Short mmCIF file of N, CA, C and O in Angstrom, two decimals:
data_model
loop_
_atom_site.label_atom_id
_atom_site.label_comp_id
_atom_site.label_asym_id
_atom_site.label_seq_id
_atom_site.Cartn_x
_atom_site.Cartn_y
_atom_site.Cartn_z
N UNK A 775 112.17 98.38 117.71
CA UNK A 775 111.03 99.21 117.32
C UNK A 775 109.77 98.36 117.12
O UNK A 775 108.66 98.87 117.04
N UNK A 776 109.99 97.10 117.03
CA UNK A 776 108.63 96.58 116.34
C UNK A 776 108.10 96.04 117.71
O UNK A 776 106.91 95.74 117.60
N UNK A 777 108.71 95.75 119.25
CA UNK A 777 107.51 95.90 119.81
C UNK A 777 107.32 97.40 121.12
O UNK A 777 107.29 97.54 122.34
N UNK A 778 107.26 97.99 120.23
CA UNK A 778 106.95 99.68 120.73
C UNK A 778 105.65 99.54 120.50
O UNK A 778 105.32 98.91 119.50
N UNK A 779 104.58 100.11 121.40
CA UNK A 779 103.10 99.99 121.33
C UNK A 779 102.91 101.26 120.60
O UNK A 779 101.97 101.39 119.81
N UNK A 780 103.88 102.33 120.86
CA UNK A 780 103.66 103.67 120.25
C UNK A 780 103.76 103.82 119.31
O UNK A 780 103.00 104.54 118.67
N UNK A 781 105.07 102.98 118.65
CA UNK A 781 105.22 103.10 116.80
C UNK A 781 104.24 102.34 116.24
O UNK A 781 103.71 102.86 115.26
N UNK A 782 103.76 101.06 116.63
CA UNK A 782 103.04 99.62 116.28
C UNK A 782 101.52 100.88 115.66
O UNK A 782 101.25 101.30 114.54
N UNK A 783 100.62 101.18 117.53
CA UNK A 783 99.64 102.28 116.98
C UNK A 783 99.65 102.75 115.81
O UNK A 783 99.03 102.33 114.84
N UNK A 784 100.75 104.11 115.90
CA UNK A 784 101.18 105.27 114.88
C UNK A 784 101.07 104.51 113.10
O UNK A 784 100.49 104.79 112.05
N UNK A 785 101.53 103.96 113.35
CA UNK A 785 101.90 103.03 112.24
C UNK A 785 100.47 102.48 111.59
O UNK A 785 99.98 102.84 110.52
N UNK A 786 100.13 101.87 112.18
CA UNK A 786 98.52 100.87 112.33
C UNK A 786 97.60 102.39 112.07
O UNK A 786 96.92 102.24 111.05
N UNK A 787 97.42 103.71 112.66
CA UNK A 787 96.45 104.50 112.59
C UNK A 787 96.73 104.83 111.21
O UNK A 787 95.74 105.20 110.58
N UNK A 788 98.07 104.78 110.45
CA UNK A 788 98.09 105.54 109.05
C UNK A 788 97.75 104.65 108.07
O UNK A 788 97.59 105.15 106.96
N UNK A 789 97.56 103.22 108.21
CA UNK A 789 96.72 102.32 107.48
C UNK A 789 95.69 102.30 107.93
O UNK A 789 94.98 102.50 106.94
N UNK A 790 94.99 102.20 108.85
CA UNK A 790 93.44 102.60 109.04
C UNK A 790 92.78 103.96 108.37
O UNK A 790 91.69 104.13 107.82
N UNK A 791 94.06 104.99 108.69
CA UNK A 791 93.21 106.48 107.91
C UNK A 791 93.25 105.72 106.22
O UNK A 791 92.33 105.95 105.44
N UNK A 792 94.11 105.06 105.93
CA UNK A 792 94.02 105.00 104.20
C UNK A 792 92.71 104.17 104.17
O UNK A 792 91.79 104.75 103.59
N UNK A 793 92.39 102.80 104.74
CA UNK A 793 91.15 102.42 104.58
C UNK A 793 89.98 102.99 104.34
O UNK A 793 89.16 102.70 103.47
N UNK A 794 89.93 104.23 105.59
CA UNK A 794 88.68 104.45 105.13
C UNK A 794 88.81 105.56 104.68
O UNK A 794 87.62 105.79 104.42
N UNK A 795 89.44 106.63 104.32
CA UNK A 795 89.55 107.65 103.43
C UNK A 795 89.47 106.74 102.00
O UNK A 795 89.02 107.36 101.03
N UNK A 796 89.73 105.82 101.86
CA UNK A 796 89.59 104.87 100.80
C UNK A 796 87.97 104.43 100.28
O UNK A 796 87.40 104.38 99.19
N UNK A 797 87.69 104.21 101.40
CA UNK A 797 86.13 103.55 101.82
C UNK A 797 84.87 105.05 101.60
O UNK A 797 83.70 104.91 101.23
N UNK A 798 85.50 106.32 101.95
CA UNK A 798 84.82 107.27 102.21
C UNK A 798 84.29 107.98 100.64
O UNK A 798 83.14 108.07 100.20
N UNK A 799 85.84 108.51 99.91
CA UNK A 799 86.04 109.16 98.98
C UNK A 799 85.27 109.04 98.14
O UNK A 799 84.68 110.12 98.07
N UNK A 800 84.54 107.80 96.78
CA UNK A 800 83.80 108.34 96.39
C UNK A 800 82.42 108.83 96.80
O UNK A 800 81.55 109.25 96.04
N UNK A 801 82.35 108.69 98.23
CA UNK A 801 81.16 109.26 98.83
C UNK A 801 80.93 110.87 98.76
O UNK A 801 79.83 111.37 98.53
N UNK A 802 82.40 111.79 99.03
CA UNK A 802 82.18 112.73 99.41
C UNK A 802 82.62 112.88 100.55
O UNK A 802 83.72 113.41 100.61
N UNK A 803 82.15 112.60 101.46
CA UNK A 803 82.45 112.29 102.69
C UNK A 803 84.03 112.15 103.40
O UNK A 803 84.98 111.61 102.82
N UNK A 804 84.08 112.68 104.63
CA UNK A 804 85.61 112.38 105.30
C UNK A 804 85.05 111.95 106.79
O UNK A 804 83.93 112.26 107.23
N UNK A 805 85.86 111.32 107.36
CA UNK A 805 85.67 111.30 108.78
C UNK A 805 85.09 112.12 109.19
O UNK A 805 83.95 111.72 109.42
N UNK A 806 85.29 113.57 109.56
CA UNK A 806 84.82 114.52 110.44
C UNK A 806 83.06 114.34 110.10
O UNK A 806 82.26 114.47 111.03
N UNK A 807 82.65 114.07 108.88
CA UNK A 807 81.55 114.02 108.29
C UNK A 807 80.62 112.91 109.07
O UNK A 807 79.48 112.92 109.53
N UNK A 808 81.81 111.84 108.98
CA UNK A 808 81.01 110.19 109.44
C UNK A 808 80.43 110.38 110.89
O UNK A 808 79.30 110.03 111.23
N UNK A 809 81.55 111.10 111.85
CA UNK A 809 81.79 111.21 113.39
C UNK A 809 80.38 112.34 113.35
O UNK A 809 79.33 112.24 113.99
N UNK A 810 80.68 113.13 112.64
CA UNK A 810 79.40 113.98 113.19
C UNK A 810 77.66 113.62 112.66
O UNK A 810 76.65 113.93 113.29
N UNK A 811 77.71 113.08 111.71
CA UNK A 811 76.46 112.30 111.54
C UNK A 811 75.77 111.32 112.61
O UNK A 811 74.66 111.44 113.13
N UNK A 812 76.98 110.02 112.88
CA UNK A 812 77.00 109.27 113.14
C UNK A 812 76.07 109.76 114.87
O UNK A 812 74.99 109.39 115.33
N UNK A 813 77.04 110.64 115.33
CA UNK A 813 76.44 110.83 116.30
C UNK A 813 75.36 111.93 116.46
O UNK A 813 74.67 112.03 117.47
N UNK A 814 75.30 112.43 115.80
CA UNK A 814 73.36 113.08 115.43
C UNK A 814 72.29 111.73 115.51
O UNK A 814 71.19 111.72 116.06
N UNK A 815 72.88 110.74 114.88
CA UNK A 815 71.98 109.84 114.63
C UNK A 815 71.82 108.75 116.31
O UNK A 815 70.83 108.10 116.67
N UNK A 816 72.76 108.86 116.81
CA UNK A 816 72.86 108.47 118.27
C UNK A 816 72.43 108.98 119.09
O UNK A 816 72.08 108.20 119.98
N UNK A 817 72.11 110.71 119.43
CA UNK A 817 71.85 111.24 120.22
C UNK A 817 70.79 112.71 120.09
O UNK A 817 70.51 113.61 120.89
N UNK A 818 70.42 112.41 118.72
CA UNK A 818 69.30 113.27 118.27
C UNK A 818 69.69 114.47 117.92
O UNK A 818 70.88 114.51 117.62
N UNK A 819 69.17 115.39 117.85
CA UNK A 819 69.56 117.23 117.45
C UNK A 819 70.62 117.58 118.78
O UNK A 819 70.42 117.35 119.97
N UNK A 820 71.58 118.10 118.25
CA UNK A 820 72.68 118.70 119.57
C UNK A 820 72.87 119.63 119.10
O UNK A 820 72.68 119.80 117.90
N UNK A 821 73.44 120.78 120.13
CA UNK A 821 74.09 122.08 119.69
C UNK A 821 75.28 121.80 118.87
O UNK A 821 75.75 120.67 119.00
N UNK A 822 76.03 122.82 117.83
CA UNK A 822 76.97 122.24 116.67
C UNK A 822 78.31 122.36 118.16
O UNK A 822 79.15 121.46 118.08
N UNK A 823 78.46 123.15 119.16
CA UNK A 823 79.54 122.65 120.24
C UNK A 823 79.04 121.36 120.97
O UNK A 823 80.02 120.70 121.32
N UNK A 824 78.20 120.94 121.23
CA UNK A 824 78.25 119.53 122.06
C UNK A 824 78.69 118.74 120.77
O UNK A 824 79.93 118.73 120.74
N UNK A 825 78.11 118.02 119.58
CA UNK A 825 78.69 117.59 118.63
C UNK A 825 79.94 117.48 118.68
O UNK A 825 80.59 116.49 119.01
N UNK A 826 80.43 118.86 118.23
CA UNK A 826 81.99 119.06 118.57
C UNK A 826 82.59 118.20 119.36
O UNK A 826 83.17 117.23 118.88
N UNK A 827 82.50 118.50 121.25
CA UNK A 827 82.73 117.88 122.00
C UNK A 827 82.62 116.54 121.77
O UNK A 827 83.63 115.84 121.64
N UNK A 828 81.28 116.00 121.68
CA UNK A 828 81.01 114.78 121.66
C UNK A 828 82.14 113.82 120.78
O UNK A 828 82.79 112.88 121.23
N UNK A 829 82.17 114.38 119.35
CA UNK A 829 83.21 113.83 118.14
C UNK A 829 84.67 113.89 118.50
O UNK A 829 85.53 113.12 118.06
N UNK A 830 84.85 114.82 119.29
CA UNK A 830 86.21 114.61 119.65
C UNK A 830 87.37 115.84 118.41
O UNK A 830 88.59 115.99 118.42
N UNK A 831 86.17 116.56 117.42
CA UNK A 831 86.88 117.34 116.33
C UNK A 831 86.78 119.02 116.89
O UNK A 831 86.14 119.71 117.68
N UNK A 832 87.70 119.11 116.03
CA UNK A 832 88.03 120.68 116.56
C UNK A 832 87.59 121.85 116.24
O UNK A 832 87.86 122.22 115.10
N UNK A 833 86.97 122.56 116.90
CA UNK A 833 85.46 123.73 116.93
C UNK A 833 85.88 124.14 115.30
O UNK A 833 85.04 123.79 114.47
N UNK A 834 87.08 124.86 114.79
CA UNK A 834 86.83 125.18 113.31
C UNK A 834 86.66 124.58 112.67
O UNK A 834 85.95 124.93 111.73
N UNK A 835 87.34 122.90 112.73
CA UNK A 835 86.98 121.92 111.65
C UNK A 835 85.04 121.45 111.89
O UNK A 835 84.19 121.34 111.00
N UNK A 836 84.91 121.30 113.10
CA UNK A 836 83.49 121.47 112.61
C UNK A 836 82.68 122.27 112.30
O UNK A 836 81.52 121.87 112.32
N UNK A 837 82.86 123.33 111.99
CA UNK A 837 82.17 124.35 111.23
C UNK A 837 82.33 124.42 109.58
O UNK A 837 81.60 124.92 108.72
N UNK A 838 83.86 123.55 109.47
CA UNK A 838 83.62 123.49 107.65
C UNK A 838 82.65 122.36 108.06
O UNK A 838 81.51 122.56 107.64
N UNK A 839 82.83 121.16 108.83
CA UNK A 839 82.35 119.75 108.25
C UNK A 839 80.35 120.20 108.25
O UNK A 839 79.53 119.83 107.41
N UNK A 840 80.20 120.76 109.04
CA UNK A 840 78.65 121.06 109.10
C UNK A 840 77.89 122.36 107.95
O UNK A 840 76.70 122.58 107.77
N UNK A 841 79.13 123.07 107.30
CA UNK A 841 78.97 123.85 106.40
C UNK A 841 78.77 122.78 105.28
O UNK A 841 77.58 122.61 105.05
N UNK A 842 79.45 122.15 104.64
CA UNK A 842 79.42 121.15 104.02
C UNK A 842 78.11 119.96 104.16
O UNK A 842 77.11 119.85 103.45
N UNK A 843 78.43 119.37 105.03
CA UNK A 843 76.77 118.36 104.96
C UNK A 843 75.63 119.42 105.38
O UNK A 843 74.73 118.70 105.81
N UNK A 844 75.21 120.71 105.48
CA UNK A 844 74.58 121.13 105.47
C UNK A 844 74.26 121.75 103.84
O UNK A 844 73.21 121.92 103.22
N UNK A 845 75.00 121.86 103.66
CA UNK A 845 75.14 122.53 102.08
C UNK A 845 74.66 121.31 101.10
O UNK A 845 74.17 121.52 100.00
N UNK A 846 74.84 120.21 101.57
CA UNK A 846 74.13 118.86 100.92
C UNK A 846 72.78 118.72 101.13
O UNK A 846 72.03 118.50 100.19
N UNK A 847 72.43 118.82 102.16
CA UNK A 847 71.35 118.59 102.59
C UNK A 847 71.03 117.82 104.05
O UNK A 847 70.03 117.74 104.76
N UNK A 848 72.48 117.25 104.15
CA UNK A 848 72.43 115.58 105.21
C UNK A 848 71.96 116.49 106.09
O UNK A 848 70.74 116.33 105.97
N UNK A 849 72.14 117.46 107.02
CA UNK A 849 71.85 118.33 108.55
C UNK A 849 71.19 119.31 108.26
O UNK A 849 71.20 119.78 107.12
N UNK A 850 70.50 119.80 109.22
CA UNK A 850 70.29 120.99 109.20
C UNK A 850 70.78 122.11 110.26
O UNK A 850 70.86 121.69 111.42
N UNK A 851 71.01 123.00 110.13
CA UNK A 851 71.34 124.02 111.34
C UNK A 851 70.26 124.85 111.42
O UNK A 851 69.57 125.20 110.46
N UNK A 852 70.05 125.33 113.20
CA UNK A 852 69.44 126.52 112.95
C UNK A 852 69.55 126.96 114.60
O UNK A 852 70.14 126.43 115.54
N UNK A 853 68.61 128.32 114.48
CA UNK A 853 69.06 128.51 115.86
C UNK A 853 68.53 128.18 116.95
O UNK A 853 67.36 128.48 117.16
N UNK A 854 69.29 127.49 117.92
CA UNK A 854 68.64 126.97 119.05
C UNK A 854 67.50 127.82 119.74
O UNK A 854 67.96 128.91 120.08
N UNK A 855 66.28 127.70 120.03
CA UNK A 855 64.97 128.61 120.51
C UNK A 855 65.16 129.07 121.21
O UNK A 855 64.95 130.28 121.21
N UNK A 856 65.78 128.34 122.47
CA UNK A 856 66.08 128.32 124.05
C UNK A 856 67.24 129.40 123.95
O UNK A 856 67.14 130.27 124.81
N UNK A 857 68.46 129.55 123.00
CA UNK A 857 69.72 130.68 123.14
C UNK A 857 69.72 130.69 121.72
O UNK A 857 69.97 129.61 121.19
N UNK A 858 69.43 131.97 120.74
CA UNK A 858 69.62 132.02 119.84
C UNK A 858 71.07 131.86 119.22
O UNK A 858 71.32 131.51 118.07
N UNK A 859 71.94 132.20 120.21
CA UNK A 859 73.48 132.29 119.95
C UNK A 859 73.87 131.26 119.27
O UNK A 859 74.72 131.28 118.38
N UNK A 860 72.99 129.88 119.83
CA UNK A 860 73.45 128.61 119.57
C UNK A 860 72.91 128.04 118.35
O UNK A 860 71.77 128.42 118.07
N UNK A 861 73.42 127.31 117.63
CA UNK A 861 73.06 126.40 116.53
C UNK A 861 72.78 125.08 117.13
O UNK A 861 73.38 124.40 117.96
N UNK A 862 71.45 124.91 116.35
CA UNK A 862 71.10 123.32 117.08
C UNK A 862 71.24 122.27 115.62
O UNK A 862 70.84 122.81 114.59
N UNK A 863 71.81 120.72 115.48
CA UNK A 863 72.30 120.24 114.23
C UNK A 863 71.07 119.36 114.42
O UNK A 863 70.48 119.10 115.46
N UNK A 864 70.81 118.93 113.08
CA UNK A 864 69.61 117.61 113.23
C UNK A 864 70.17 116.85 111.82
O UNK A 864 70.66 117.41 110.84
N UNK A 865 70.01 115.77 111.98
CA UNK A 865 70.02 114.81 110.88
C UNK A 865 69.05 114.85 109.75
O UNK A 865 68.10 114.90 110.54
N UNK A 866 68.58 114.87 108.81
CA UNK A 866 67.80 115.21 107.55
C UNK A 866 67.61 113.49 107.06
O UNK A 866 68.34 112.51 106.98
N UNK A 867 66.44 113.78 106.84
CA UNK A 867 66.21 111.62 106.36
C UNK A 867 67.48 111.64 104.95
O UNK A 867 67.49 110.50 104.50
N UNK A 868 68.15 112.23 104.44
CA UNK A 868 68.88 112.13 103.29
C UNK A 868 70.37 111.94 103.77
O UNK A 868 71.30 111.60 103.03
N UNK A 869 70.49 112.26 105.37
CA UNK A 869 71.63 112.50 105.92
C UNK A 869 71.58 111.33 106.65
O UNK A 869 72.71 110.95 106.97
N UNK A 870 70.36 110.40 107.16
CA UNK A 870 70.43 109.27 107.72
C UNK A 870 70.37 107.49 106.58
O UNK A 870 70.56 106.30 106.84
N UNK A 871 70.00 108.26 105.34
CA UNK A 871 70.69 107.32 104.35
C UNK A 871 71.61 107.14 103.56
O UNK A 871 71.75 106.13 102.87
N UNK A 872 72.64 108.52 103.59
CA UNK A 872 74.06 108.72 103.63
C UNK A 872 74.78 107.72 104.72
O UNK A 872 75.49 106.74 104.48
N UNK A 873 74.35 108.32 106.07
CA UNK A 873 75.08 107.51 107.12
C UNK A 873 74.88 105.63 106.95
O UNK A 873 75.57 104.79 107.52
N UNK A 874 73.89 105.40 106.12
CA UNK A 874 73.74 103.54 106.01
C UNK A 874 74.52 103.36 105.18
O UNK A 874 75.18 102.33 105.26
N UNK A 875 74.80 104.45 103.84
CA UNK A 875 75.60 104.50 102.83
C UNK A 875 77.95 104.24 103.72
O UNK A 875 78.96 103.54 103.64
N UNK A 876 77.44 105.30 104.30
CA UNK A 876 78.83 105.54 104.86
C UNK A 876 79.27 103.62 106.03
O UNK A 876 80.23 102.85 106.08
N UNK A 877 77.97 103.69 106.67
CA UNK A 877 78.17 102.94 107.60
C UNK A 877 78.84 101.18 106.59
O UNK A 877 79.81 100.58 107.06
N UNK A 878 78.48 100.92 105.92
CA UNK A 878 78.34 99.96 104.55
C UNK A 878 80.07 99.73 104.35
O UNK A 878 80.87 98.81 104.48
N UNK A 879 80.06 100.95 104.03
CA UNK A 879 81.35 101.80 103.21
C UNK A 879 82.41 101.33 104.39
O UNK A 879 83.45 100.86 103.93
N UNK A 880 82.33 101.38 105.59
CA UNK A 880 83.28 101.69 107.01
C UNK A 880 83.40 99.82 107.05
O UNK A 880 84.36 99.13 107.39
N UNK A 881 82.18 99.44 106.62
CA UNK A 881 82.37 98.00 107.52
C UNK A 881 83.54 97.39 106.15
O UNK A 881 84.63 96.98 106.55
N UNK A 882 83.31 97.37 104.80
CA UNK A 882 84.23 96.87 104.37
C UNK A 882 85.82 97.46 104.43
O UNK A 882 86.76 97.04 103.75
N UNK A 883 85.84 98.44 105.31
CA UNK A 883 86.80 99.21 105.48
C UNK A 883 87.81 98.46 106.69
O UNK A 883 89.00 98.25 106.93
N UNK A 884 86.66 98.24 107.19
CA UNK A 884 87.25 97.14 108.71
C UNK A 884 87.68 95.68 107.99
O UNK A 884 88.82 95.24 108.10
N UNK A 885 87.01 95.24 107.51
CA UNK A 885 87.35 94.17 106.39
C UNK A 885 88.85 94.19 105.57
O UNK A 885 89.49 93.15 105.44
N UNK A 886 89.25 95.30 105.12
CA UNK A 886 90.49 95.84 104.22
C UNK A 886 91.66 95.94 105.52
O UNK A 886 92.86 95.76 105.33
N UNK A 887 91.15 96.21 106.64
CA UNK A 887 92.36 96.28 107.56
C UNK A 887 92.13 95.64 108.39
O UNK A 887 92.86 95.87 109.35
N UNK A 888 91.31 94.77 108.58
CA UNK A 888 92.13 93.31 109.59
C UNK A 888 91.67 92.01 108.77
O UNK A 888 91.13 91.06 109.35
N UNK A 889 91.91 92.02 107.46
CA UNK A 889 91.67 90.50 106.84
C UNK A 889 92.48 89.07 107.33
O UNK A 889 93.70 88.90 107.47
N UNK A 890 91.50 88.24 107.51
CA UNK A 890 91.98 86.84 108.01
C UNK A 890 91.50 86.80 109.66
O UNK A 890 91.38 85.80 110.37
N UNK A 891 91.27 88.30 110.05
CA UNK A 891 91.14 88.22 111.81
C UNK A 891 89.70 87.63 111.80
O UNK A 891 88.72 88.01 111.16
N UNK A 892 89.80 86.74 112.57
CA UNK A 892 88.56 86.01 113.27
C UNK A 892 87.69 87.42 113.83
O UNK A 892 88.37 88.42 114.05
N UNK A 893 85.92 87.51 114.08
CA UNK A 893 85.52 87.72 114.82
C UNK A 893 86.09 87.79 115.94
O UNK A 893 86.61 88.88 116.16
N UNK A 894 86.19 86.98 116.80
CA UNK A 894 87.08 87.03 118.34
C UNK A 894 88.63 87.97 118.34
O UNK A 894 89.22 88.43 119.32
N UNK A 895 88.96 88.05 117.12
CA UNK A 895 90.41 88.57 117.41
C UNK A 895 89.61 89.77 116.83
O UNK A 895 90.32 90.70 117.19
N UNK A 896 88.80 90.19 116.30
CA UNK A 896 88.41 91.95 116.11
C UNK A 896 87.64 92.24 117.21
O UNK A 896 87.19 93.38 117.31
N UNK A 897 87.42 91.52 117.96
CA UNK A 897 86.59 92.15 119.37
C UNK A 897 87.90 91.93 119.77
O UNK A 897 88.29 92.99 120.27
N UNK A 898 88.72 91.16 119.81
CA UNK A 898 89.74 91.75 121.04
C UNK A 898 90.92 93.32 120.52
O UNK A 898 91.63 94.13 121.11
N UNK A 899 90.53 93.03 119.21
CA UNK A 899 91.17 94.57 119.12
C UNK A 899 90.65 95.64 119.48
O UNK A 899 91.22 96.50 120.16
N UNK A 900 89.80 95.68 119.16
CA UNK A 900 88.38 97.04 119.83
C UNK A 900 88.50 96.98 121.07
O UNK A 900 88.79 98.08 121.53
N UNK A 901 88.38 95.83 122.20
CA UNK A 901 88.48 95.93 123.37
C UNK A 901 89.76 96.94 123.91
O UNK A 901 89.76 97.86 124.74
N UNK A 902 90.99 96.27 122.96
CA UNK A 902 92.11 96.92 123.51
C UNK A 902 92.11 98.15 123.25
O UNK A 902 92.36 99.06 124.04
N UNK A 903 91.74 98.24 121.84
CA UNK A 903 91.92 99.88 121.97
C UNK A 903 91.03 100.56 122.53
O UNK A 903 91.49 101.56 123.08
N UNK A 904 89.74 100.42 122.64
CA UNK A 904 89.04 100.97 123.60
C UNK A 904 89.78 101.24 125.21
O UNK A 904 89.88 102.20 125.98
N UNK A 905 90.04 100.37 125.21
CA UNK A 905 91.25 100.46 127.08
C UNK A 905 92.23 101.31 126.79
O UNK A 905 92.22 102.22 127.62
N UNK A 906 93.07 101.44 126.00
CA UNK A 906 93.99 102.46 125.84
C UNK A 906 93.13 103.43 126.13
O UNK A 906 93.11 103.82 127.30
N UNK A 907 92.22 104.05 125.13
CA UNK A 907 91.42 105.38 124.86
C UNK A 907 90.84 105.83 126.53
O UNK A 907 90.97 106.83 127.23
N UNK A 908 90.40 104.97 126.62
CA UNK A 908 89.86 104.96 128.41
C UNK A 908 90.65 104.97 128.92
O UNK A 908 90.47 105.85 129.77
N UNK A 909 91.99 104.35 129.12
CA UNK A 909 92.88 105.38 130.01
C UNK A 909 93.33 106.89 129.87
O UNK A 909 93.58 107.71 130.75
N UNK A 910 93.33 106.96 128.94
CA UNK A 910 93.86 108.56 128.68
C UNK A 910 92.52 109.64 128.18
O UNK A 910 92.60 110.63 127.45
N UNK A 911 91.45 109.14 128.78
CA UNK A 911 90.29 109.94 128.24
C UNK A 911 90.36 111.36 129.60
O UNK A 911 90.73 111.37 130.77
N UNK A 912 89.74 112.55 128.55
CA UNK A 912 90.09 113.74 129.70
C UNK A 912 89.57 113.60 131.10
O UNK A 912 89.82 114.46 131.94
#
C-alpha cells in the first residue's frame, strides 16, 4: 500500500484539507470561499456559473459560498445588464483584503504540510501534481 500513488494522494489530500481548514477557520472562511475570491481577483467580475466552472465547485455549493461572502460584504452580485437572468460576481476592496488575509493564512498552511521541503522539492511537488491534474482535466 505505501507505494500506491492512489492511497499516498488520498491520504496526503486529508492532511492538506486539515492544514488549511486549519489555516482558514478563524477567518470564517472555507475553501469554496478562497477558490472563488481568489479567482474574481484573477479574472475580474464573472458570471456566478463561469466562477463555478472556473473553481471547479458545484453550482449549489456556490450559491451558499457567494450567499455568504456576499452577506459579508467581500462580493457583490447583481444582475448581469447584457442577460438579466445572469448574476455577475465582483470582488469588493474588503473582499480583496480578506483574500491577502486568506492568501497569508494558505502560505503558512503550505509551510505546516511540507516542513523541511526545500524550495526545489515544493516546486517539484506542484509540478507533479499539476501533471496528474492535466492529465485527467475534462
Amino acid at each position: 500500500m505505501r507505494a500506491l500513488p492512489t492511497r499516498l494522494l488520498g491520504r496526503a489530500a486529508i492532511v492538506a484539507n486539515r492544514c488549511t481548514e486549519k489555516a482558514l477557520e478563524p477567518t470564517g472562511s472555507r475553501r469554496d470561499h478562497y477558490a472563488l475570491l481568489a479567482t474574481l481577483d484573477e479574472n475580474g467580475p464573472l458570471s456566478q456559473a463561469e466562477a463555478g466552472r472556473r473553481t471547479g465547485i458545484d453550482r449549489s455549493d456556490v450559491v451558499a459560498a457567494v450567499n455568504d461572502l456576499a452577506g459579508r460584504g467581500l462580493l457583490t452580485r447583481a444582475p448581469d445588464p447584457s442577460d438579466r437572468r445572469r448574476n455577475t460576481l465582483e470582488l469588493t476592496p474588503a473582499g480583496r483584503a480578506h483574500l491577502a488575509d486568506l492568501d497569508t493564512r494558505l502560505e503558512a498552511a503550505q509551510r505546516e504540510l511540507l516542513p523541511g521541503f526545500t524550495t526545489a522539492e515544493r516546486a517539484s511537488v506542484v509540478l507533479l501534481l499539476n501533471r496528474i491534474l492535466e492529465q485527467h482535466a475534462p
